[in-house]
Coordinates of C-alpha atoms and ligand atoms in Angstrom, one line a residue:
M1 CA 8.9 33.2 22.3
T2 CA 8.0 30.0 24.1
L3 CA 8.6 26.6 22.6
T4 CA 4.9 26.0 22.7
Q5 CA 4.3 29.1 20.6
T6 CA 7.0 28.1 18.2
A7 CA 5.5 24.7 17.9
M8 CA 2.2 26.2 16.9
D9 CA 4.0 28.4 14.3
V10 CA 5.7 25.4 12.8
L11 CA 2.3 23.7 12.2
T12 CA 0.8 26.9 10.8
Q13 CA 3.8 27.4 8.5
N14 CA 3.5 23.9 7.3
D15 CA -0.3 24.2 6.7
R16 CA -1.1 24.0 3.0
G17 CA -4.8 24.6 3.4
G18 CA -6.6 21.7 5.0
F19 CA -3.5 19.5 5.3
T20 CA -0.1 19.8 6.7
I21 CA 3.2 18.9 5.1
P22 CA 5.9 17.3 7.3
T23 CA 8.5 20.0 6.5
K24 CA 9.3 22.5 3.7
G25 CA 11.5 21.4 0.9
L26 CA 12.3 17.7 1.8
Y27 CA 8.6 16.6 2.2
P28 CA 6.2 18.9 0.3
Y29 CA 3.1 16.7 0.3
Q30 CA 0.7 15.1 2.8
W31 CA 2.1 12.0 4.5
N32 CA -0.2 9.5 6.1
W33 CA 1.0 8.8 9.7
D34 CA 2.5 12.3 9.9
S35 CA -1.0 13.8 9.5
A36 CA -2.3 11.5 12.2
F37 CA 0.3 12.9 14.7
V38 CA -0.2 16.4 13.4
A39 CA -3.9 16.2 14.2
L40 CA -3.1 15.4 17.8
G41 CA -1.1 18.6 18.0
I42 CA -3.6 20.8 16.3
A43 CA -6.3 19.4 18.5
T44 CA -4.7 21.3 21.4
Y45 CA -5.8 24.6 19.9
D46 CA -8.2 24.1 17.0
M47 CA -10.5 21.0 16.9
D48 CA -12.1 21.8 13.6
R49 CA -8.7 22.0 11.9
A50 CA -7.5 18.8 13.6
W51 CA -10.5 16.9 12.2
Q52 CA -9.8 18.4 8.8
E53 CA -6.3 16.9 8.9
V54 CA -8.0 13.5 9.3
T55 CA -10.6 14.0 6.6
S56 CA -8.2 15.4 4.0
L57 CA -6.0 12.3 4.5
I58 CA -9.0 10.0 4.0
E59 CA -9.9 11.8 0.8
G60 CA -7.0 9.9 -0.8
Q61 CA -8.4 6.5 0.1
W62 CA -8.3 4.0 -2.8
P63 CA -11.4 1.9 -3.9
D64 CA -9.8 -1.2 -2.3
G65 CA -9.6 0.6 1.1
M66 CA -5.9 1.6 1.2
I67 CA -5.0 5.0 2.5
P68 CA -1.7 5.7 0.7
S69 CA 1.5 6.8 2.3
I70 CA 1.7 10.1 0.3
I71 CA -1.0 12.1 -1.4
F72 CA 0.2 14.1 -4.3
R73 CA -2.1 17.1 -4.7
S74 CA 0.4 18.8 -6.9
D75 CA 3.6 17.9 -8.8
D76 CA 6.6 19.4 -7.1
P77 CA 9.7 19.2 -9.3
D78 CA 11.8 19.3 -6.1
Y79 CA 10.6 15.9 -4.8
F80 CA 11.4 12.4 -6.0
P81 CA 9.8 9.9 -6.5
G82 CA 6.7 12.0 -7.2
P83 CA 3.5 11.2 -9.0
A84 CA 5.1 10.5 -12.4
R85 CA 7.3 7.8 -10.9
W86 CA 4.5 5.9 -9.1
G87 CA 2.5 6.0 -12.4
E88 CA -1.3 5.7 -12.6
T89 CA -2.8 4.7 -9.3
P90 CA -6.5 3.9 -8.7
G91 CA -7.2 6.4 -6.0
P92 CA -9.2 9.6 -6.4
I93 CA -6.0 11.7 -6.0
P94 CA -2.5 10.8 -7.4
S95 CA -0.6 9.0 -4.7
T96 CA 2.0 6.4 -3.9
G97 CA 1.1 2.8 -4.3
I98 CA 1.9 1.7 -0.7
S99 CA 0.5 2.6 2.7
Q100 CA 2.0 3.6 6.1
P101 CA 1.6 2.6 9.8
P102 CA -2.2 2.8 10.6
V103 CA -2.0 5.0 13.6
L104 CA -5.0 7.0 12.4
A105 CA -7.8 5.1 14.2
T106 CA -5.9 5.5 17.6
V107 CA -5.7 9.2 17.0
V108 CA -9.3 9.5 15.9
R109 CA -10.4 7.8 19.1
K110 CA -8.4 10.3 21.1
L111 CA -9.9 13.2 19.2
S112 CA -13.4 11.9 19.6
E113 CA -12.9 11.7 23.3
I114 CA -11.7 15.3 23.7
D115 CA -15.0 17.0 22.9
T116 CA -18.4 15.3 23.3
Q117 CA -21.4 15.5 21.0
Q118 CA -19.8 17.2 18.0
D119 CA -16.9 14.8 17.9
M120 CA -19.2 11.8 17.9
L121 CA -20.8 13.1 14.8
R122 CA -17.4 13.6 13.2
L123 CA -16.4 10.1 14.3
M124 CA -19.5 8.7 12.6
R125 CA -18.4 10.3 9.4
V126 CA -14.9 8.8 9.3
F127 CA -15.5 5.4 11.0
D128 CA -16.3 3.5 7.8
A129 CA -13.2 4.7 6.0
L130 CA -11.1 3.6 8.9
Y131 CA -12.8 0.2 9.0
R132 CA -12.2 -0.3 5.3
W133 CA -8.6 0.6 5.6
H134 CA -8.1 -1.9 8.4
A135 CA -9.8 -4.5 6.4
W136 CA -7.4 -3.7 3.6
W137 CA -4.4 -4.5 5.8
H138 CA -5.9 -7.7 6.9
D139 CA -7.0 -8.8 3.4
M140 CA -4.1 -7.5 1.3
R141 CA -1.0 -7.6 3.5
T142 CA -1.5 -10.7 5.6
V143 CA 0.9 -13.5 5.1
D144 CA 1.1 -16.6 7.3
G145 CA -1.3 -15.0 9.8
I146 CA 0.7 -11.7 10.2
V147 CA 0.5 -8.4 8.5
A148 CA 3.7 -7.9 6.4
T149 CA 5.1 -5.1 4.2
V150 CA 6.2 -5.0 0.6
H151 CA 8.4 -1.9 0.9
P152 CA 10.6 -0.4 3.6
W153 CA 8.9 3.0 3.1
E154 CA 5.5 1.4 4.0
T155 CA 6.8 0.8 7.5
G156 CA 7.7 4.5 8.0
R157 CA 11.2 3.4 9.0
D158 CA 12.8 3.8 5.6
N159 CA 16.4 2.7 5.9
C160 CA 16.5 0.9 9.2
P161 CA 19.1 -1.9 9.0
E162 CA 16.2 -4.3 9.8
W163 CA 15.4 -4.2 6.1
N164 CA 18.8 -5.2 4.9
I165 CA 17.9 -8.9 5.0
G166 CA 15.0 -8.4 2.6
L167 CA 16.8 -5.9 0.4
E168 CA 19.9 -8.1 0.1
A169 CA 17.9 -11.0 -0.9
M170 CA 16.4 -9.2 -3.9
Q171 CA 18.0 -7.8 -7.1
S172 CA 17.6 -4.3 -8.5
A173 CA 15.7 -4.4 -11.7
P174 CA 18.1 -4.6 -14.7
D175 CA 15.8 -2.3 -16.6
L176 CA 15.3 0.2 -13.7
A177 CA 14.4 3.5 -15.4
P178 CA 17.0 6.2 -14.7
Y179 CA 16.3 8.7 -12.0
T180 CA 17.8 11.6 -10.1
R181 CA 17.4 11.7 -6.3
M182 CA 16.3 14.9 -4.7
D183 CA 16.4 13.9 -1.0
N184 CA 20.1 14.4 -0.7
K185 CA 19.9 17.8 -2.3
H186 CA 17.8 19.1 0.5
V187 CA 19.8 17.7 3.4
D188 CA 23.2 16.3 4.1
A189 CA 23.6 13.1 2.1
G190 CA 25.3 11.5 5.2
F191 CA 21.8 11.5 6.8
R192 CA 20.2 9.6 4.0
P193 CA 19.9 6.1 2.6
S194 CA 22.6 4.7 0.3
Q195 CA 22.3 4.6 -3.5
E196 CA 22.1 0.8 -3.7
Q197 CA 19.2 0.9 -1.2
Y198 CA 17.5 3.6 -3.3
D199 CA 17.7 1.4 -6.5
K200 CA 16.0 -1.4 -4.6
Y201 CA 13.3 0.9 -3.3
L202 CA 12.6 1.9 -6.9
T203 CA 12.7 -1.6 -8.1
I204 CA 9.7 -2.4 -5.8
V205 CA 7.9 0.7 -7.1
Q206 CA 8.5 -0.5 -10.7
F207 CA 7.1 -3.9 -9.8
G208 CA 4.0 -2.4 -8.3
Q209 CA 3.4 -0.5 -11.5
S210 CA 3.9 -3.7 -13.5
V211 CA 1.0 -5.3 -11.7
D212 CA -1.2 -2.2 -12.0
W213 CA -0.9 -1.8 -8.2
D214 CA -2.9 -5.0 -7.6
Q215 CA -2.1 -5.0 -3.9
R216 CA -2.6 -8.8 -3.3
R217 CA -0.2 -9.5 -6.2
L218 CA 2.3 -7.0 -4.8
T219 CA 2.3 -8.9 -1.5
D220 CA 2.4 -12.4 -3.0
E221 CA 4.7 -11.8 -6.0
G222 CA 6.7 -8.7 -5.1
P223 CA 10.5 -8.8 -4.5
F224 CA 10.3 -7.8 -0.8
L225 CA 8.2 -9.1 2.0
M226 CA 8.9 -8.6 5.7
A227 CA 6.9 -8.5 8.9
D228 CA 7.6 -5.4 11.0
P229 CA 6.9 -4.9 14.7
N230 CA 5.9 -1.3 13.9
L231 CA 3.1 -2.2 11.5
H232 CA 2.1 -5.2 13.5
F233 CA 1.8 -3.5 16.9
V234 CA 0.4 -0.2 15.5
L235 CA -2.3 -2.1 13.7
L236 CA -3.1 -4.3 16.6
R237 CA -3.4 -1.3 18.9
A238 CA -5.5 0.6 16.3
D239 CA -7.8 -2.4 15.9
Q240 CA -8.5 -2.3 19.6
D241 CA -9.3 1.4 19.3
L242 CA -11.5 0.7 16.3
R243 CA -13.4 -1.8 18.4
A244 CA -14.0 0.7 21.1
M245 CA -15.3 3.2 18.6
A246 CA -17.5 0.6 16.9
I247 CA -19.1 -0.1 20.3
S248 CA -19.6 3.5 21.2
L249 CA -21.2 4.2 17.8
K250 CA -23.4 1.1 18.3
K251 CA -22.3 -0.5 15.0
P252 CA -23.8 -3.8 13.9
Q253 CA -22.6 -6.9 15.8
S254 CA -21.1 -8.3 12.6
V255 CA -18.8 -5.3 12.4
I256 CA -17.7 -5.7 16.0
D257 CA -17.2 -9.5 15.5
Q258 CA -15.1 -8.8 12.5
I259 CA -12.8 -6.4 14.4
E260 CA -12.6 -9.0 17.2
T261 CA -11.4 -11.6 14.7
W262 CA -8.6 -9.2 13.6
I263 CA -7.6 -8.5 17.2
A264 CA -7.4 -12.2 18.0
K265 CA -5.4 -12.8 14.8
G266 CA -3.0 -10.0 15.8
H267 CA -2.3 -11.3 19.3
A268 CA -1.7 -14.8 17.8
A269 CA 0.8 -13.3 15.3
T270 CA 2.9 -11.5 17.9
N271 CA 5.0 -14.6 18.4
T272 CA 5.9 -14.7 14.7
I273 CA 8.2 -11.6 15.3
W274 CA 9.6 -12.8 18.6
N275 CA 13.3 -13.3 17.9
V276 CA 14.2 -16.0 20.5
Q277 CA 17.9 -15.7 20.1
L278 CA 17.9 -12.0 20.7
G279 CA 15.0 -12.1 23.2
A280 CA 13.3 -9.2 21.4
F281 CA 10.6 -8.3 18.9
T282 CA 12.3 -7.7 15.5
S283 CA 11.5 -7.7 11.9
R284 CA 11.5 -10.9 9.9
D285 CA 11.8 -11.8 6.3
M286 CA 8.7 -13.6 5.3
H287 CA 10.3 -15.3 2.3
S288 CA 13.2 -16.9 4.2
G289 CA 12.0 -16.7 7.8
I290 CA 15.2 -15.0 8.9
F291 CA 15.0 -12.5 11.8
S292 CA 16.7 -9.2 11.9
N293 CA 19.1 -9.0 14.8
G294 CA 18.9 -5.8 16.7
F295 CA 16.7 -4.0 19.2
S296 CA 14.9 -1.1 17.4
N297 CA 12.6 1.7 18.5
C298 CA 9.6 -0.4 17.6
S299 CA 10.6 -3.4 19.6
A300 CA 8.9 -2.1 22.8
L301 CA 5.6 -1.3 21.0
C302 CA 4.3 -4.6 22.5
F303 CA 3.2 -2.5 25.4
Y304 CA 1.3 -0.1 23.2
A305 CA -0.5 -3.0 21.6
D306 CA -0.9 -4.7 25.0
S307 CA 0.5 -7.9 23.5
G308 CA 3.2 -10.5 24.2
T309 CA 3.8 -12.6 27.2
E310 CA 5.1 -11.5 30.6
D311 CA 8.5 -13.1 29.7
Q312 CA 8.7 -11.2 26.4
R313 CA 7.8 -8.0 28.1
G314 CA 10.4 -8.5 30.8
K315 CA 13.1 -9.2 28.3
T316 CA 12.0 -6.1 26.3
L317 CA 12.5 -3.9 29.4
Q318 CA 15.9 -5.4 30.0
H319 CA 16.9 -4.4 26.5
M320 CA 15.7 -0.9 27.1
A321 CA 17.8 -0.7 30.2
R322 CA 20.8 -1.9 28.3
V323 CA 20.2 0.6 25.4
A324 CA 19.7 3.4 27.9
R325 CA 23.2 2.9 29.2
Q326 CA 24.6 3.5 25.7
V327 CA 22.9 6.8 24.8
D328 CA 21.9 10.0 26.5
Y329 CA 18.6 10.4 24.7
M330 CA 16.2 7.4 24.5
L331 CA 15.0 5.7 22.3
P332 CA 17.5 5.2 19.4
S333 CA 16.0 3.8 16.2
W334 CA 18.7 1.1 16.0
D335 CA 20.6 -0.9 18.6
P336 CA 23.6 1.2 19.6
E337 CA 25.6 -2.0 20.1
A338 CA 25.0 -3.2 16.5
P339 CA 27.9 -2.7 14.1
D340 CA 25.7 -0.8 11.6
F341 CA 24.5 1.8 14.2
E342 CA 25.0 5.4 13.0
A343 CA 23.9 8.1 15.4
K344 CA 22.9 10.6 12.6
R345 CA 21.8 8.4 9.7
Y346 CA 18.0 8.5 9.7
W347 CA 16.7 5.1 10.9
C348 CA 20.1 3.7 11.6
G349 CA 20.3 5.4 15.1
P350 CA 18.5 8.7 15.6
L351 CA 15.7 9.1 18.1
W352 CA 12.3 9.6 16.4
P353 CA 9.6 11.7 18.2
Q354 CA 6.6 9.7 17.1
M355 CA 8.2 6.4 18.2
N356 CA 8.9 7.8 21.7
Y357 CA 5.4 9.1 21.8
M358 CA 3.7 5.7 21.1
T359 CA 6.2 3.7 23.2
A360 CA 5.7 6.0 26.1
I361 CA 1.9 5.6 25.9
G362 CA 2.2 1.8 25.9
L363 CA 4.7 1.8 28.9
S364 CA 2.6 4.1 30.9
E365 CA -0.6 2.2 30.2
Q366 CA 1.1 -1.0 31.3
G367 CA 2.4 0.4 34.6
H368 CA 6.0 1.3 33.6
A369 CA 5.8 4.9 34.5
A370 CA 9.5 5.5 35.0
E371 CA 10.4 4.2 31.6
A372 CA 7.6 6.1 30.0
A373 CA 8.7 9.3 31.7
Q374 CA 12.2 8.8 30.4
L375 CA 11.0 8.7 26.8
Q376 CA 9.0 11.8 27.2
D377 CA 11.8 13.7 29.2
D378 CA 14.5 12.7 26.7
L379 CA 12.6 13.9 23.7
C380 CA 11.6 17.1 25.4
R381 CA 15.3 17.7 26.4
A382 CA 16.4 17.2 22.8
I383 CA 13.7 19.6 21.6
E384 CA 14.8 22.2 24.2
K385 CA 18.4 21.8 23.2
S386 CA 18.0 21.8 19.4
G387 CA 14.5 22.7 18.2
F388 CA 11.7 20.9 16.3
W389 CA 13.8 18.5 14.1
E390 CA 12.6 15.4 12.3
C391 CA 14.8 13.2 14.5
F392 CA 17.8 13.6 16.9
D393 CA 21.2 12.2 17.5
P394 CA 20.6 10.0 20.6
I395 CA 24.1 10.6 21.9
T396 CA 24.3 14.4 21.6
G397 CA 20.7 15.5 21.2
E398 CA 21.5 17.4 18.0
G399 CA 18.7 17.7 15.5
C400 CA 19.0 15.7 12.2
V401 CA 17.5 15.9 8.7
G402 CA 14.4 18.1 8.4
A403 CA 14.0 21.2 10.5
Q404 CA 10.7 22.9 11.7
F405 CA 9.2 19.4 11.6
S406 CA 5.4 19.0 12.0
W407 CA 5.2 15.8 14.1
T408 CA 7.8 17.0 16.5
A409 CA 5.9 20.2 17.1
A410 CA 2.6 18.3 17.3
I411 CA 3.9 15.8 19.9
W412 CA 5.4 18.6 22.0
L413 CA 2.0 20.4 22.0
S414 CA 0.1 17.2 22.8
W415 CA 2.4 16.4 25.8
Q416 CA 2.4 20.0 27.1
H417 CA -1.4 20.0 26.9
E418 CA -1.7 16.7 28.7
N419 CA 0.7 17.7 31.4
K420 CA -1.2 20.9 32.0
L421 CA -4.5 19.0 32.3
K422 CA -2.8 16.6 34.8
G423 CA -1.4 19.5 36.8
A424 CA -4.9 21.1 36.9
A425 CA -6.6 17.9 38.1
Ligands
GLC1 C1 10.4 9.7 6.1 C2 10.1 8.9 7.3 C3 8.6 8.5 7.3 C4 7.8 9.8 7.3 C5 8.2 10.7 6.1 C6 7.6 12.1 6.1 O1 10.2 9.0 4.9 O2 10.9 7.7 7.3 O3 8.3 7.8 8.5 O4 6.5 9.6 7.2 O5 9.6 10.9 6.1 O6 7.9 12.7 7.3

């Protein structure tokens, strides 16, 4: 069987009827940015089902505009923290109380450009939901001019060492309700976050519940608040895609003007996460102002957002060249020269497919074809060597954590499809 056929089988096996889970066992629900990438993969063979992935995700949107990180359509005893631990949430379907990187508008734009007439109609139906979600980020999560996050899980980069600054500055709740982790029952505990980190993650969840998931209060009064290059650049890119869609749908000028304001605000905020000492974009604690101190796999997303100065971009490329000398498979999630780099521990080192995908798009759009090709080739080599894993050891290319993983399969399909189209042109 070809890898392309296997990739389609992975997505079919993870289909739960209108939405796709990331992987069996470890992640049994619909995840926000996972579904966006999944839609791209499914679009290579079934446009209707690809759009359904988008609309099923939007079904979970809260009245305040947030699209949550996980939608709990059932209660799976094998997953923690499930719906009971997040408590009562205001959305139409039980969910978490935080969001995830808003890559959806960028994906929707791509889907709407694949087919013509019919996809414009579909786009019309989802545009308002996307617009309201972007407004939510700007209204509910902006601090000192930049979008920030209240929980490491919201960034999609759960236990990246970048979050240690914010986590170490907070206390675990003394009255933290007891719990049993499930994640380390499905996979090797050595791949997963530590117990102390887990207590802090749940302390933030407990705080969210204590303010009835009032998102502005969670941002302003919660125990954790950090700016993240992933959220910042993904949103800034997605705002630009949203503007393009608003124009093609002939939305009122006031809507276009509003999006323009968000984009201008985003570009102005890029400097807030420029770590001068390191010469790279890094996370930053918004309570203390302290920067994290390593080059991560979202540091080079400035290209994807078409943001940052020439000097900043040049230094970013130099870091990439340095990192490339340390690993065989670009792009590791954490700086291989940092003391807390761990090649197999989740966001402390492994290569993540969706990050390679976005970073490669940005590099290629901004004229850095060789660097973009390396990110694509390295991920494809890792897949050829090991299969469709959640992430990969960047030194050996071995697969880590979840197997038969949806976004890895989807990105493979999307690239194969695009390469075929380029070959035919
Ligand atoms: C992990 C990842 C996150 C992803 C989720 C489901 O929590 O860190 O980015 O969305 O798994 O795949």
